[in-house]
C-alpha cells in the first residue's frame, strides 16, 4: 500500500484527509479539528486546500457564520413612524 503523507507532523495521509472531507469537513480548519493536520508547522495547509478543492462545500448563510443578519424592513411607513 502506497501512503502519501499530507501532514508529516501528525502522520496524516491524503486518504485520511479525503475521508474527513467525505464525512463533511469543508475547510482546512475543519480538517484540523478532525485530525490535527495543519496545526503544527502549517506546511500542509495548502495541500489540504488543494485536496478539498474549490467549491467543495456550499457557502454558508451569514447567520451560520456567526455574523449578524440585518432585519428585513417590510414597509417604508414603518421607518416614518419610528422617526
PDB file of C-alpha atoms in Angstrom:
ATOM      1  CA  UNK A   1       0.000   0.000   0.000  1.00  0.00           C
ATOM      2  CA  UNK A   2       1.417   3.372  -1.057  1.00  0.00           C
ATOM      3  CA  UNK A   3       0.733   6.085   1.514  1.00  0.00           C
ATOM      4  CA  UNK A   4       1.115   9.707   0.522  1.00  0.00           C
ATOM      5  CA  UNK A   5       1.548  11.817   3.624  1.00  0.00           C
ATOM      6  CA  UNK A   6      -0.005  15.272   3.671  1.00  0.00           C
ATOM      7  CA  UNK A   7       0.930  16.155   7.238  1.00  0.00           C
ATOM      8  CA  UNK A   8       4.214  14.691   8.351  1.00  0.00           C
ATOM      9  CA  UNK A   9       3.901  16.262  11.823  1.00  0.00           C
ATOM     10  CA  UNK A  10       0.921  14.046  12.670  1.00  0.00           C
ATOM     11  CA  UNK A  11       1.284  11.308  10.029  1.00  0.00           C
ATOM     12  CA  UNK A  12      -1.945  12.179   8.205  1.00  0.00           C
ATOM     13  CA  UNK A  13      -2.301  10.713   4.731  1.00  0.00           C
ATOM     14  CA  UNK A  14      -4.074  12.001   1.634  1.00  0.00           C
ATOM     15  CA  UNK A  15      -6.627   9.240   2.032  1.00  0.00           C
ATOM     16  CA  UNK A  16      -7.405  10.323   5.603  1.00  0.00           C
ATOM     17  CA  UNK A  17      -7.930  13.942   4.508  1.00  0.00           C
ATOM     18  CA  UNK A  18     -10.207  12.773   1.691  1.00  0.00           C
ATOM     19  CA  UNK A  19     -12.170  10.611   4.139  1.00  0.00           C
ATOM     20  CA  UNK A  20     -12.659  13.553   6.511  1.00  0.00           C
ATOM     21  CA  UNK A  21     -13.824  15.637   3.537  1.00  0.00           C
ATOM     22  CA  UNK A  22     -16.344  12.932   2.609  1.00  0.00           C
ATOM     23  CA  UNK A  23     -17.518  12.972   6.217  1.00  0.00           C
ATOM     24  CA  UNK A  24     -18.255  16.694   5.925  1.00  0.00           C
ATOM     25  CA  UNK A  25     -15.053  18.638   6.579  1.00  0.00           C
ATOM     26  CA  UNK A  26     -15.069  21.537   4.101  1.00  0.00           C
ATOM     27  CA  UNK A  27     -12.087  23.624   5.162  1.00  0.00           C
ATOM     28  CA  UNK A  28      -8.539  23.174   6.437  1.00  0.00           C
ATOM     29  CA  UNK A  29      -9.792  24.300   9.856  1.00  0.00           C
ATOM     30  CA  UNK A  30     -12.388  21.522   9.900  1.00  0.00           C
ATOM     31  CA  UNK A  31      -9.763  19.008   8.790  1.00  0.00           C
ATOM     32  CA  UNK A  32      -7.554  20.256  11.637  1.00  0.00           C
ATOM     33  CA  UNK A  33     -10.403  19.721  14.097  1.00  0.00           C
ATOM     34  CA  UNK A  34     -10.871  16.198  12.819  1.00  0.00           C
ATOM     35  CA  UNK A  35      -7.260  15.009  12.801  1.00  0.00           C
ATOM     36  CA  UNK A  36      -4.836  17.849  13.807  1.00  0.00           C
ATOM     37  CA  UNK A  37      -3.390  18.126  10.279  1.00  0.00           C
ATOM     38  CA  UNK A  38      -2.167  21.663   9.701  1.00  0.00           C
ATOM     39  CA  UNK A  39      -1.988  22.644  13.368  1.00  0.00           C
ATOM     40  CA  UNK A  40       1.751  22.268  13.997  1.00  0.00           C
ATOM     41  CA  UNK A  41       4.114  23.693  11.384  1.00  0.00           C
ATOM     42  CA  UNK A  42       1.367  24.557   8.887  1.00  0.00           C
ATOM     43  CA  UNK A  43       3.287  23.500   5.788  1.00  0.00           C
ATOM     44  CA  UNK A  44       0.499  21.102   4.761  1.00  0.00           C
ATOM     45  CA  UNK A  45      -2.372  23.620   4.797  1.00  0.00           C
ATOM     46  CA  UNK A  46      -2.035  24.454   1.096  1.00  0.00           C
ATOM     47  CA  UNK A  47      -2.010  20.774   0.191  1.00  0.00           C
ATOM     48  CA  UNK A  48      -5.121  20.242   2.303  1.00  0.00           C
ATOM     49  CA  UNK A  49      -6.786  23.156   0.500  1.00  0.00           C
ATOM     50  CA  UNK A  50      -5.872  21.581  -2.829  1.00  0.00           C
ATOM     51  CA  UNK A  51      -7.315  18.228  -1.776  1.00  0.00           C
ATOM     52  CA  UNK A  52     -10.551  19.889  -0.671  1.00  0.00           C
ATOM     53  CA  UNK A  53     -10.798  21.815  -3.928  1.00  0.00           C
ATOM     54  CA  UNK A  54     -12.700  24.996  -4.587  1.00  0.00           C
ATOM     55  CA  UNK A  55     -16.436  24.874  -4.187  1.00  0.00           C
ATOM     56  CA  UNK A  56     -16.368  21.544  -2.409  1.00  0.00           C
ATOM     57  CA  UNK A  57     -18.921  22.782   0.111  1.00  0.00           C
ATOM     58  CA  UNK A  58     -21.838  25.137  -0.281  1.00  0.00           C
ATOM     59  CA  UNK A  59     -21.480  28.673   1.046  1.00  0.00           C
ATOM     60  CA  UNK A  60     -22.988  29.093   4.461  1.00  0.00           C
ATOM     61  CA  UNK A  61     -25.557  31.742   5.241  1.00  0.00           C
ATOM     62  CA  UNK A  62     -24.295  34.749   7.286  1.00  0.00           C
ATOM     63  CA  UNK A  63     -26.166  33.536  10.397  1.00  0.00           C
ATOM     64  CA  UNK A  64     -24.315  30.205  10.257  1.00  0.00           C
ATOM     65  CA  UNK A  65     -21.005  32.081  10.026  1.00  0.00           C
ATOM     66  CA  UNK A  66     -21.698  33.950  13.264  1.00  0.00           C
ATOM     67  CA  UNK A  67     -22.346  37.294  11.550  1.00  0.00           C
ATOM     68  CA  UNK A  68     -25.426  39.361  12.320  1.00  0.00           C
ATOM     69  CA  UNK A  69     -28.171  39.180   9.759  1.00  0.00           C
ATOM     70  CA  UNK A  70     -29.855  42.515   9.024  1.00  0.00           C
ATOM     71  CA  UNK A  71     -33.529  42.679   9.906  1.00  0.00           C
ATOM     72  CA  UNK A  72     -35.843  42.833   6.959  1.00  0.00           C
ATOM     73  CA  UNK A  73     -37.896  46.022   6.687  1.00  0.00           C
ATOM     74  CA  UNK A  74     -41.375  45.272   5.452  1.00  0.00           C
ATOM     75  CA  UNK A  75     -42.560  48.794   4.636  1.00  0.00           C
ATOM     76  CA  UNK A  76     -41.149  52.298   4.374  1.00  0.00           C
ATOM     77  CA  UNK A  77     -44.063  53.561   6.518  1.00  0.00           C
ATOM     78  CA  UNK A  78     -42.526  51.719   9.483  1.00  0.00           C
ATOM     79  CA  UNK A  79     -39.447  53.938   9.155  1.00  0.00           C
ATOM     80  CA  UNK A  80     -41.531  57.116   9.166  1.00  0.00           C
ATOM     81  CA  UNK A  81     -43.333  56.039  12.345  1.00  0.00           C
ATOM     82  CA  UNK A  82     -40.029  55.253  14.091  1.00  0.00           C
ATOM     83  CA  UNK A  83     -38.601  58.695  13.272  1.00  0.00           C
TER      84      UNK A  83
END
